[in-house]
XYZ file of C-alpha atoms in Angstrom:
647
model
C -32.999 48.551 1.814
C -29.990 46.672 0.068
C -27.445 48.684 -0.944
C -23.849 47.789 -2.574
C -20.740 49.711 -1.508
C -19.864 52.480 -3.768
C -16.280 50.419 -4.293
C -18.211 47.107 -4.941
C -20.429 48.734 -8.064
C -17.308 49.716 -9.551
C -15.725 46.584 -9.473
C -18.661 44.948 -10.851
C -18.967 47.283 -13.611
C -15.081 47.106 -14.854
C -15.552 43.198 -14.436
C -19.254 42.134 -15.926
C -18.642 43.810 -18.953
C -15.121 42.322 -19.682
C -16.952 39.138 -18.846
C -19.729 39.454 -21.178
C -16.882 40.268 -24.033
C -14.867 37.306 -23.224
C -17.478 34.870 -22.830
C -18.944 35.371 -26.520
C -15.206 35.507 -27.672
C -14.231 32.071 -26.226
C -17.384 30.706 -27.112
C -16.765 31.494 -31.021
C -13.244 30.588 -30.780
C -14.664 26.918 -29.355
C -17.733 26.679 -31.734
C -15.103 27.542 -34.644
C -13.283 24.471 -33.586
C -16.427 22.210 -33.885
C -17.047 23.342 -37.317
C -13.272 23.112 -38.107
C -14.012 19.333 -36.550
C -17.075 18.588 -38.095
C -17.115 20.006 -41.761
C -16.789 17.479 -43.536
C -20.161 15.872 -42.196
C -22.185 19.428 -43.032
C -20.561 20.508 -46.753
C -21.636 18.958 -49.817
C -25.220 17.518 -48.934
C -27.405 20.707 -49.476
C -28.219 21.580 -45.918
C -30.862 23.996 -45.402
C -29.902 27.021 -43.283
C -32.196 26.584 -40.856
C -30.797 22.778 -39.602
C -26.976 24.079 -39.808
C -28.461 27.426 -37.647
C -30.021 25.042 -35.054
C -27.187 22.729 -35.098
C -24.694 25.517 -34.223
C -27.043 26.681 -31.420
C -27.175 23.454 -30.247
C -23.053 23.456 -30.447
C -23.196 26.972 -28.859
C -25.260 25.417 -25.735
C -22.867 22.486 -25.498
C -19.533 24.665 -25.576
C -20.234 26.638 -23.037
C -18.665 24.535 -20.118
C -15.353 24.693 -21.841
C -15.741 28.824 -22.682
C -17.009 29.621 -19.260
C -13.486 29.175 -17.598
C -11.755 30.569 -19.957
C -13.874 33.648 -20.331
C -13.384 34.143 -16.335
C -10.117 33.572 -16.052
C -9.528 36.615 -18.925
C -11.874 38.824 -17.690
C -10.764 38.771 -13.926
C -6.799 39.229 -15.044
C -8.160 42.133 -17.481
C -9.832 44.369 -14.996
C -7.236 43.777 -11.898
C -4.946 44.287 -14.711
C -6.378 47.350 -15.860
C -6.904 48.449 -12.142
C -3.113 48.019 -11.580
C -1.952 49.629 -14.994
C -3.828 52.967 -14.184
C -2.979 52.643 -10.494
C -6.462 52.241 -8.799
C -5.757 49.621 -7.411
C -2.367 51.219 -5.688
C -5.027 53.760 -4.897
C -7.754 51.491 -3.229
C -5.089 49.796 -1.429
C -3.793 52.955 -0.609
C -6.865 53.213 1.525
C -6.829 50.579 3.832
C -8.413 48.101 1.777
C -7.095 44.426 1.244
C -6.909 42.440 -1.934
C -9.713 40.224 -0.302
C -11.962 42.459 0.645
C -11.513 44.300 -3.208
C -12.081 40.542 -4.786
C -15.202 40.210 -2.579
C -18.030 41.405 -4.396
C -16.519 39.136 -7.842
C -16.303 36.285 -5.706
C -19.956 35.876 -4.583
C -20.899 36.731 -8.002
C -19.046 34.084 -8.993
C -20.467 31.825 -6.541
C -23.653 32.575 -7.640
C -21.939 31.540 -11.523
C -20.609 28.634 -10.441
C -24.295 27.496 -8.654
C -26.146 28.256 -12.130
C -23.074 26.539 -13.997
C -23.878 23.365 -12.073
C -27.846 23.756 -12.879
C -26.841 24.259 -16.684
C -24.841 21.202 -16.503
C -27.800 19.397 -14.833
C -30.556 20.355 -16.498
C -29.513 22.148 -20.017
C -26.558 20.821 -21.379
C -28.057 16.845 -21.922
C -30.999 18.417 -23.726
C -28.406 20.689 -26.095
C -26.263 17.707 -26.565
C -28.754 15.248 -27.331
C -30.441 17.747 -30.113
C -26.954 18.290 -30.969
C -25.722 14.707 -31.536
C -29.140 13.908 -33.179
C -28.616 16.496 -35.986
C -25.201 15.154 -36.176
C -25.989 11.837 -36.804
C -28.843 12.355 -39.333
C -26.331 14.676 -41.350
C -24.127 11.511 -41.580
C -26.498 9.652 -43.391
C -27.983 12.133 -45.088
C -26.989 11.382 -49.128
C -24.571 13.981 -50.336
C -25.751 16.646 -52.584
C -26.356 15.055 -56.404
C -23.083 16.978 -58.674
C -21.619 14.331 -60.933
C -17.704 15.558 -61.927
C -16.640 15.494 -65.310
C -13.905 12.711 -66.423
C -13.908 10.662 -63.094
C -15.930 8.031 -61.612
C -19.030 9.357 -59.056
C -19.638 6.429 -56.560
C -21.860 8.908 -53.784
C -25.284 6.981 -55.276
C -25.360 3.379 -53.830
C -24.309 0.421 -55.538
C -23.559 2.601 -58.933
C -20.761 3.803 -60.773
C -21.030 6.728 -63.368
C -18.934 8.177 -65.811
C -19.189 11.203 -67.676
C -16.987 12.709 -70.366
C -18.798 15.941 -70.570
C -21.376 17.727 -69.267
C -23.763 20.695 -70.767
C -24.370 22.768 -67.829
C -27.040 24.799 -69.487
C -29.423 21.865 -70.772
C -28.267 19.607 -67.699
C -27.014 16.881 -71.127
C -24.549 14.500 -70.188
C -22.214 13.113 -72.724
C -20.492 9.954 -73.100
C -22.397 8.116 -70.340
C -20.662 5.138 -68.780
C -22.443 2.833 -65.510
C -21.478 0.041 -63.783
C -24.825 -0.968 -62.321
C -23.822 -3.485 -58.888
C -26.982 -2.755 -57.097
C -27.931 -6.863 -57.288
C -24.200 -8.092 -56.724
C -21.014 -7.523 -58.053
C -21.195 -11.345 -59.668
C -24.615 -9.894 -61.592
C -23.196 -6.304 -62.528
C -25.035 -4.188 -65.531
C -22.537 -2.084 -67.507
C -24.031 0.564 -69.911
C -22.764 2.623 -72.349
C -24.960 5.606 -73.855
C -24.054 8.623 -76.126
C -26.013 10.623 -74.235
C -28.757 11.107 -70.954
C -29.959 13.063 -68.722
C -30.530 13.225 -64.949
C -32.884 14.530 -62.713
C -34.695 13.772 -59.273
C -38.352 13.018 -58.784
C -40.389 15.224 -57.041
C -40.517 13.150 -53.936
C -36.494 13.435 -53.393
C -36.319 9.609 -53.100
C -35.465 8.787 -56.547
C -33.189 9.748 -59.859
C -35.081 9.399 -63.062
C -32.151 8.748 -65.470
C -32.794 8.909 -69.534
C -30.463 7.280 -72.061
C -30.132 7.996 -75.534
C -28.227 5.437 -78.177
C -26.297 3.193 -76.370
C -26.002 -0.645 -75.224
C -25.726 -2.357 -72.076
C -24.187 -5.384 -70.730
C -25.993 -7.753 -67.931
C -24.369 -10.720 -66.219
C -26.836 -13.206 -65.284
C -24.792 -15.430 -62.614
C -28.527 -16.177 -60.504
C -29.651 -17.374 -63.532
C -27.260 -20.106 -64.566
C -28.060 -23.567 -65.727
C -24.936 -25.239 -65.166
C -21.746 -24.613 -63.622
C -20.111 -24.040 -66.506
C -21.847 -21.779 -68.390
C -23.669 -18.540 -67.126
C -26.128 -16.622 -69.635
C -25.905 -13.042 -69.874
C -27.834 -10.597 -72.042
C -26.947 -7.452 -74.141
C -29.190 -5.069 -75.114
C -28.558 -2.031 -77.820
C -31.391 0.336 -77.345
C -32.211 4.170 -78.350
C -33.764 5.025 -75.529
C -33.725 3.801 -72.155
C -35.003 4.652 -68.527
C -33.705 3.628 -65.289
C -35.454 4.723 -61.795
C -32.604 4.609 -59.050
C -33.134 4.531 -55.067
C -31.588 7.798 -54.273
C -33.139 9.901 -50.677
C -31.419 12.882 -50.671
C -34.162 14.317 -48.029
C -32.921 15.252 -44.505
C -34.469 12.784 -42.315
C -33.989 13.125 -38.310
C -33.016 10.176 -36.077
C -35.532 10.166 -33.260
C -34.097 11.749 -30.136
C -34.987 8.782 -28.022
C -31.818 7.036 -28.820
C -29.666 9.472 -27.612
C -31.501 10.467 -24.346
C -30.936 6.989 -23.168
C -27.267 7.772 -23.604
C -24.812 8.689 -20.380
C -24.960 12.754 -22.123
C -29.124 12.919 -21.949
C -28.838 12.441 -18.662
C -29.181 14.667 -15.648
C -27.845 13.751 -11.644
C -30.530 11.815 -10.458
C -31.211 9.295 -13.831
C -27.166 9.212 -13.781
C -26.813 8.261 -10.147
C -29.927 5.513 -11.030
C -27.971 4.199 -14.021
C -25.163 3.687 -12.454
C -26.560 2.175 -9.251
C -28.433 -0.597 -11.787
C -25.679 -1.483 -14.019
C -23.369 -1.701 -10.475
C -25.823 -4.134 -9.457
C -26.286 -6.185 -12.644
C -22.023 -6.305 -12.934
C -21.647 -7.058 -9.327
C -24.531 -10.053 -9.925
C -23.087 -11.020 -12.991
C -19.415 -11.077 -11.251
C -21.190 -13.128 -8.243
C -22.613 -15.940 -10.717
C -18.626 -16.077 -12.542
C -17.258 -16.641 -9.227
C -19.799 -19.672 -8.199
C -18.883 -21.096 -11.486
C -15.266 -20.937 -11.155
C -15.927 -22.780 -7.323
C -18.108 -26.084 -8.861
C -16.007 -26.356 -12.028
C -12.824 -27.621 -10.591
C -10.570 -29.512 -12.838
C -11.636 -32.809 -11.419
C -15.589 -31.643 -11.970
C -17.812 -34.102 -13.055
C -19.319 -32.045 -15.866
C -16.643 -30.033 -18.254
C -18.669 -26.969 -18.659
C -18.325 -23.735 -16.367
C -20.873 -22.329 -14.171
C -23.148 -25.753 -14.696
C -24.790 -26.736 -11.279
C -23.954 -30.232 -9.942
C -26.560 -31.673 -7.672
C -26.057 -33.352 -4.467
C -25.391 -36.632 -5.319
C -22.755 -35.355 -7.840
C -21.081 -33.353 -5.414
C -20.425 -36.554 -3.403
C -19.364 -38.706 -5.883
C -16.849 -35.730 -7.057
C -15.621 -35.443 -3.483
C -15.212 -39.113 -3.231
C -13.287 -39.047 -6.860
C -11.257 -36.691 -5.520
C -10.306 -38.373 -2.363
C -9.474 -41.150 -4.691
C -6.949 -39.028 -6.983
C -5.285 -37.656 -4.421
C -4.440 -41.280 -2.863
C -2.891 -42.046 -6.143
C 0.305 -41.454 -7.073
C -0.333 -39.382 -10.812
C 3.255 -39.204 -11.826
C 3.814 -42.891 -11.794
C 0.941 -43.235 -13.346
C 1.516 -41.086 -15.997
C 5.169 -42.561 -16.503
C 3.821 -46.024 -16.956
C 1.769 -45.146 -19.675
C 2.611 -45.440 -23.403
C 3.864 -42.632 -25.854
C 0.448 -42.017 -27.547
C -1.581 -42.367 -23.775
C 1.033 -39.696 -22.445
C 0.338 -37.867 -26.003
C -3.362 -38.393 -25.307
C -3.258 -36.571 -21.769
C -1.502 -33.666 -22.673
C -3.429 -33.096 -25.209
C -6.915 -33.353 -23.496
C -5.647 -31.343 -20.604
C -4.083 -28.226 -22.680
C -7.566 -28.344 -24.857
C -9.796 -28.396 -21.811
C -7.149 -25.152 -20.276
C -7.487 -23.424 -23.474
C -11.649 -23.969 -23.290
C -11.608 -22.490 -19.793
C -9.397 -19.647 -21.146
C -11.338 -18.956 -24.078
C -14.944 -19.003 -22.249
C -13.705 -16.823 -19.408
C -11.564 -14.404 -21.735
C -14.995 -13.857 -23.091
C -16.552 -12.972 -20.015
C -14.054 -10.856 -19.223
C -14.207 -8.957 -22.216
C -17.947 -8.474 -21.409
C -17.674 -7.660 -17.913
C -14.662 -4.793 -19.167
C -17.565 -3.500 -21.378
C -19.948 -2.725 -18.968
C -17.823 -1.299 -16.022
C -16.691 1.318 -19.495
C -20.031 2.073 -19.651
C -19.932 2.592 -15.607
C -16.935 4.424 -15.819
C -18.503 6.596 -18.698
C -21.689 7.578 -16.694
C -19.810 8.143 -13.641
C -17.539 10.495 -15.701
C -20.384 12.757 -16.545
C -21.705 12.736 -13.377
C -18.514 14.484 -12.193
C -18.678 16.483 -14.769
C -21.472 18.720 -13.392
C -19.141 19.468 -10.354
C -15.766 19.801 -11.702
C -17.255 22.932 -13.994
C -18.068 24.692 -11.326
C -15.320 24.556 -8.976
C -12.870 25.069 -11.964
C -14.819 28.738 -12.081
C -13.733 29.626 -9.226
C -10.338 28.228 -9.214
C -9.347 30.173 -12.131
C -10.797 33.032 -10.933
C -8.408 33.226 -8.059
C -5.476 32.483 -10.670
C -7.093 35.406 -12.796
C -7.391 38.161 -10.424
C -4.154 37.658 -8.516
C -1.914 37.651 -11.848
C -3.612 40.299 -12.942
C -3.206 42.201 -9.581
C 0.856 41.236 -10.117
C 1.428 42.042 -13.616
C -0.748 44.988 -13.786
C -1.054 45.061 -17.755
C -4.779 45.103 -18.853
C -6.017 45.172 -22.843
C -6.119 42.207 -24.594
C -2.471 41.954 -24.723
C -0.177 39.729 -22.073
C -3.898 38.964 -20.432
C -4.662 36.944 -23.077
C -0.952 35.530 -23.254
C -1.083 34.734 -20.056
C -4.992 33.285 -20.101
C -4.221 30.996 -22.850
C -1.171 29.891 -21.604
C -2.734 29.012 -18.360
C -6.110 27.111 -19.891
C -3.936 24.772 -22.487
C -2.111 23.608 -19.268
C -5.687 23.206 -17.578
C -7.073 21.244 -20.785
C -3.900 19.050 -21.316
C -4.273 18.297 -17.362
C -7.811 18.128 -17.426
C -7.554 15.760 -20.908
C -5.060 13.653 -19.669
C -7.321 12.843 -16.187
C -10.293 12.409 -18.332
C -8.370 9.484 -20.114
C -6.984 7.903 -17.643
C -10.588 7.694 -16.157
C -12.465 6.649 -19.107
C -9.653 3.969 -19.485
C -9.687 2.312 -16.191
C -6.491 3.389 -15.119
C -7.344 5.435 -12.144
C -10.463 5.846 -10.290
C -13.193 7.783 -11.904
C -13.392 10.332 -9.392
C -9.173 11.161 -9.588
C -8.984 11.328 -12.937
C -12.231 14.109 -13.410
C -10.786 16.236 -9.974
C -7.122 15.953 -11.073
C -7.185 19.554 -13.017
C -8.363 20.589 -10.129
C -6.464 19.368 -7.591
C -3.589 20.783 -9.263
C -4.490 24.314 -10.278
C -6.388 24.691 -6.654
C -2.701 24.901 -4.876
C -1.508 27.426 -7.764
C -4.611 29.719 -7.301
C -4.093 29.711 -3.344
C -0.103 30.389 -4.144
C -0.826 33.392 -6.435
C -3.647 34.761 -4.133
C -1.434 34.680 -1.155
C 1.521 36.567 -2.940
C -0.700 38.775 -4.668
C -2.152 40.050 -1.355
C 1.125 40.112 0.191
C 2.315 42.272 -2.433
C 5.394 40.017 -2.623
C 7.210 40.586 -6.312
C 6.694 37.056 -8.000
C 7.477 38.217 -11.767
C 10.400 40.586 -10.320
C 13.815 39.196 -12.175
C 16.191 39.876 -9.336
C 14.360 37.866 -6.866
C 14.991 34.599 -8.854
C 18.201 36.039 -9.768
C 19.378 36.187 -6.725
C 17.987 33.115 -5.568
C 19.920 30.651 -7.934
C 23.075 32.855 -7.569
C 21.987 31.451 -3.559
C 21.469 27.859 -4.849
C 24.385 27.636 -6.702
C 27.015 29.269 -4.966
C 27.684 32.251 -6.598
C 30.274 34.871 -5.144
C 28.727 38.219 -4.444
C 30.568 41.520 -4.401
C 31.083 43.620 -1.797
C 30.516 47.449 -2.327
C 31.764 50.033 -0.137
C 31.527 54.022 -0.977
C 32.745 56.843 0.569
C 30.753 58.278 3.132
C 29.958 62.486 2.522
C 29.517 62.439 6.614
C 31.675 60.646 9.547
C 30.186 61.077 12.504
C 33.061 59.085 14.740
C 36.508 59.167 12.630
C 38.758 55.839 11.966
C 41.838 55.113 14.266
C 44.055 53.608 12.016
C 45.715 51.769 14.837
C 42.910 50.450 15.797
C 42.502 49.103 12.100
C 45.438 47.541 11.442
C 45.178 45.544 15.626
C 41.799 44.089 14.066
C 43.174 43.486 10.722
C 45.703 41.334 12.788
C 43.033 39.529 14.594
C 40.811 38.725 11.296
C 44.130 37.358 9.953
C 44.847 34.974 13.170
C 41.147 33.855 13.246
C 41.868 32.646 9.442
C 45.100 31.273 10.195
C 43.250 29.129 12.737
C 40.461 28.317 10.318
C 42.792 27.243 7.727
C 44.808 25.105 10.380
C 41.530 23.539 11.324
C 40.000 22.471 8.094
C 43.343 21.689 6.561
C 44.298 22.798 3.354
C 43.574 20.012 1.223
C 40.555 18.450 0.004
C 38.778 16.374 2.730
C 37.782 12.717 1.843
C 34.864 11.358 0.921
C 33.516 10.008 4.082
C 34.830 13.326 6.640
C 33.091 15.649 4.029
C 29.668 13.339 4.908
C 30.020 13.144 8.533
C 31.700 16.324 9.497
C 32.470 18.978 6.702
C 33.268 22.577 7.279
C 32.030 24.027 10.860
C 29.066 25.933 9.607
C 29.372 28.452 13.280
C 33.252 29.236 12.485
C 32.074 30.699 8.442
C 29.133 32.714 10.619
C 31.926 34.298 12.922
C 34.269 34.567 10.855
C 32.170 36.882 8.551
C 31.011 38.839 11.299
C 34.371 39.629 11.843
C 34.905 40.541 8.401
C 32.200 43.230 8.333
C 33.077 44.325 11.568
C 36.468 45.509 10.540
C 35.346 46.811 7.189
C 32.419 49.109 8.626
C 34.661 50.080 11.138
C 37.185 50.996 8.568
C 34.721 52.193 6.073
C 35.088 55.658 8.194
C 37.953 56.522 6.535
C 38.641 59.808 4.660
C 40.834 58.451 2.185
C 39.326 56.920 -1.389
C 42.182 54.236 -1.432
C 41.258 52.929 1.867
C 37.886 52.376 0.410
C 38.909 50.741 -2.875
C 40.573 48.054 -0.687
C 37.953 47.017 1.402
C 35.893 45.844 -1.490
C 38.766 43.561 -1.984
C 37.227 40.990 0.693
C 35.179 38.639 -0.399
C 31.639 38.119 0.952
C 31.755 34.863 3.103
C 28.614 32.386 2.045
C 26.939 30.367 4.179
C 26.613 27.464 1.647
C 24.345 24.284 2.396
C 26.963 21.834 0.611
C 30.063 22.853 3.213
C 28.371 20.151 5.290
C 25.429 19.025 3.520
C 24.556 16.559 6.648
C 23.146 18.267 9.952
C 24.607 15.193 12.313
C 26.379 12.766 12.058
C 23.863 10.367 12.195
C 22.711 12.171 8.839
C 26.256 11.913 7.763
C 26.223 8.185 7.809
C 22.940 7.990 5.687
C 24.633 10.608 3.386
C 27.430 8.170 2.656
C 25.368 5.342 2.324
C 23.629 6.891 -0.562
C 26.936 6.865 -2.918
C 25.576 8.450 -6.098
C 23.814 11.455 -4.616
C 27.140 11.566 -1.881
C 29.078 11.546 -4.333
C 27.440 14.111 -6.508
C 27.060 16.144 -3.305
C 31.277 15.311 -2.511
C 32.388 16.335 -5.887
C 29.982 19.731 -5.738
C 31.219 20.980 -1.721
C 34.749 20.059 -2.265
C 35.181 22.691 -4.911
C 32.969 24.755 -3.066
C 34.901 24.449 -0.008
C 38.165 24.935 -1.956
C 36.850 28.714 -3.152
C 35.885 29.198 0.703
C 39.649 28.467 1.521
C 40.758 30.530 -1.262
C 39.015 33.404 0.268
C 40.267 33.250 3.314
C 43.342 33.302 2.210
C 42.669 36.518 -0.398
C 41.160 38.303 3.388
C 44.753 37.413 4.612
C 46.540 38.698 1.853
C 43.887 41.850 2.007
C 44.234 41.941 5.217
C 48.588 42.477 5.027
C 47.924 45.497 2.062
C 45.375 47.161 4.016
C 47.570 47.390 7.154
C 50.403 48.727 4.694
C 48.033 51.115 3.496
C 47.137 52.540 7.058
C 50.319 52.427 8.086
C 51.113 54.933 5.000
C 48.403 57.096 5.696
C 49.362 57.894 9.124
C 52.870 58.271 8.097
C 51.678 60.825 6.253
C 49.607 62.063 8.737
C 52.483 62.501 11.088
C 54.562 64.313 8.738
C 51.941 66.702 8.094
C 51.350 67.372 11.889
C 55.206 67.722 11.710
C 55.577 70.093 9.342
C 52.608 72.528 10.235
């Protein structure tokens, strides 16, 4: 009998519902933007409900490969983050079990999302997108809903112009009619004027019946003309006049054939056959360019490109050739007169510019079809990339949320939207450089990818190694590292000595630590080193180590001390740092390659010389600490002496 882990059900159940709620969310927030895109097409041209309802089902269908990631990558960093803010996760773990093995039962679910993702792709989406484009393409030429304005011109029926003062919204009476009739030419325009009309559409939706009451009209009659001088015209004043007008305001549909033989109706397998074809007509088309460019030398017989020469030909044109090339051209060319020189250069840039011209054109064809290549090829990896992007931000999702342990809606969705404009803009700018020709097909569609994958692995690995990635002090204290900042020591008094200080002994290793930095101050010198010893030598990296150790050395042994002053002193010495830029060069080998490269050497020089001048300013402070904690011992015992004196 299957049966799921106790541990695995609940994970499920905090995750598929989050899903669910995240998925409808991002698919509004994506269907919103189509309308937002496409408005303009839908408003204004009386649109039944029931096409705009289908439409945005259609849309619905077609978003969902941009709402699925999104929808997974906010659901898994909800629930880890809710499991982290009310500390069952800290609890699970708590019991033995790993990050990986809580993630487990999400990520074959996920698997199995990411397999049905790839069949929607496949088999769905370029039957949604072809219904969708369909409808979107018949709304475009659908005529826009019939409402002429008062006071301006209304130019929405074809080839007429109308003009009305004022309108009687209850009787449907226009006022003050004015029309500039161009449906036969602008040369034989109609302009009438009426006092009055009325408009309505025949029952058929194809046509505007249009009465006129007391007016005149104006007709050009250019076609007509006798002579081309004068051109008749005609003018008519009439009390009542009809005029039938071509106007379909029905909602026709496009057939959907057009668009299934498109690169977005197609699935895999008519994909992979499309492009195989087209490669093969390009490639054959390419093959037949190049055999041209071979017979149709510039000393060819015939002047036109990719024209066959037969046998015969061929010899003669060898034989011509032989010929040239025995003659000397330049002298020939010298000998000749102005105009015959004139003459040459003339017929030889014209015949360049004909084999430019006719191959520019070829070109341009050849670019068009390896676009249409590159466009097919595009949605082929299309159907891949969706999936695998499922389950690369789910292991960016569930490891944030793991780290930041916030749930709700609010730095999850932060965080979530952050993440997916810097997958779009990635994904975007990949898609471009594909469609464009800049990069190969199959880089451009796997670049998102290939850069999120190595962020998801990153965040996973830290997230199960509990390691603090959004902690402060961590970075904190690794540019105060990088850039060389001074840390301070701190030293308190200690409640319980076990073994007390000798303050003898203190001040004889106080001595030493001063020696050892009188003889690390002899040896580095105490000026700034030049430009090439800094590159091939700097400071001796083993003689900071030791001479640190020494440093802590004397100040835990002298951190046993009783006495509060004693302690106050030893934070006076300075923490010695181990700094990359003392000798930035491992060898000396290195050091010469270091020198070589005299803008980053020098940047280097100028940034460990004033490092190296604070190192040698802290020795010296450990010298001069070094000569007031020895008076300081030497008081105390004083003291102590008296004392034992006096009791």
């Amino acid at each position: 009998m299957f049966y799921i882990k106790r541990l695995y059900r609940f994970i499920l159940k905090s995750f598929l519902p989050l899903f669910l709620m995240t998925f409808f969310i991002c698919l509004f927030i994506v269907l919103m933007q189509f309308l937002w895109r496409y408005v303009d097409e839908m408003v204004g041209k009386g649109l039944e409900m029931s096409v705009l309802a289908e439409l945005f089902f259609y849309a619905a269908v077609t978003m969902v490969p941009m709402a699925l990631p999104l929808a997974i990558l906010l659901a898994s960093l909800m629930t880890f983050g809710n499991l982290g803010e009310r500390l069952e996760l800290l609890a699970i773990k708590a019991a033995g079990i790993s990050l990986l093995q809580i993630m487990r039962p999400l990520v074959i679910f996920l698997i199995f999302v990411a397999i049905g993702a790839f069949f929607f792709q496949n088999n769905v989406l370029p039957k949604s997108q072809v219904k969708m484009w369909t409808l979107l393409y018949s709304m475009r030429q659908k005529s826009p809903e019939l409402d002429i304005p008062e006071g301006v011109f209304y130019d929405q029926i074809s080839g007429y112009n109308l003009y009305v003062k004022k309108k009687d919204h209850k009787t449907g009476m226009l006022y003050d009619v004015m029309i500039y009739d161009m449906s036969t030419g602008f040369d034989n325009a109609m302009i009438i004027l009426a006092d009055s009309g009325k408009l309505k559409m025949t029952d058929d939706k194809e046509h505007l019946f249009l009465t006129l009451y007391s007016g005149e009209s104006f007709e050009n009659l250019r076609d007509q003309r006798t002579s081309t001088s004068n051109i008749p015209y005609r003018r008519e004043t009439f009390s009542l006049k009809e005029i039938m007008i071509a106007f379909d305001a029905n909602f026709n549909r496009m057939d959907d054939g057009i668009m299934q033989n498109q690169y977005i109706g197609k699935d895999l397998a008519a994909l992979q056959s499309s492009i195989d074809s087209m490669t093969y007509r390009v490639d054959s088309i390419g093959n037949n360019y190049a055999n041209s460019l071979k017979v149709s030398g510039y000393f060819a017989l015939y002047d036109r490109p990719g024209m066959h020469v037969s046998k015969e030909d061929s010899i003669r044109e060898q034989k011509a050739v032989a010929e040239a090339a025995e003659l000397n051209l330049d002298s020939l060319f010298d000998g000749g007169s102005l105009q015959r020189k004139q003459l040459y250069l003339d017929r030889a840039v014209a015949r360049a510019g004909r084999y430019k011209s006719d191959y520019e054109f070829r070109s341009y064809t050849m670019g068009d079809e390896n676009k249409v290549i590159r466009r097919h090829q595009i949605e082929m990896y299309k159907k891949f990339t969706l999936s695998f992007a499922c389950i690369i931000f789910f292991f960016i999702g569930a490891p944030l949320g793991a780290i930041i342990r916030k749930g709700g809606l609010g730095m999850p969705v932060v965080v979530s939207v952050f993440m997916f404009i810097f997958y779009y803009i990635i994904d975007n700018s990949g898609y471009k450089l594909a469609r464009d020709g800049r990069w190969e097909v199959w880089e451009g569609m796997w670049l998102s990818s290939a850069v999120l994958l190595p962020l998801g692995i990153f965040l996973t690995y830290k997230a199960v190694k509990d390691s603090a990635v959004f902690n402060p002090d961590v970075y904190i204290n690794f540019f105060r590292k990088l850039i060389g900042r001074q840390e301070l020591r701190k030293v308190v008094l200690k409640e319980v000595i076990i073994e007390d200080m000798n303050p003898m002994e203190a001040i004889e290793r106080a001595h030493r630590l001063s020696d050892s930095c009188q003889r690390f101050l002899d040896k580095v010198g105490r000026k700034r080193q030049s430009y090439w010893k800094y590159c091939l030598y700097g400071y001796n990296k083993s003689d900071i180590i030791a001479l640190g150790n020494q440093i802590n050395e004397l100040v835990d042994y002298v951190s046993n001390s009783h006495s509060q002053m004693v302690i106050s002193k030893l934070m006076d010495y300075p923490v010695l740092r181990n700094l990359w830029v003392y000798r930035p060069a491992p060898s000396v080998k290195w050091g010469y390659v270091l020198a070589a490269l005299f803008p980053i050497g020098l940047l280097l020089y100028w940034i460990g010389s004033r490092q190296q001048r604070l190192l040698r300013n802290e020795v010296e402070a450990i010298v001069h600490t070094n000569e007031e904690l020895c008076v300081q011992l030497e008081k105390e015992e004083s003291d102590r002496i008296e004392e034992n004196k006096t009791v």
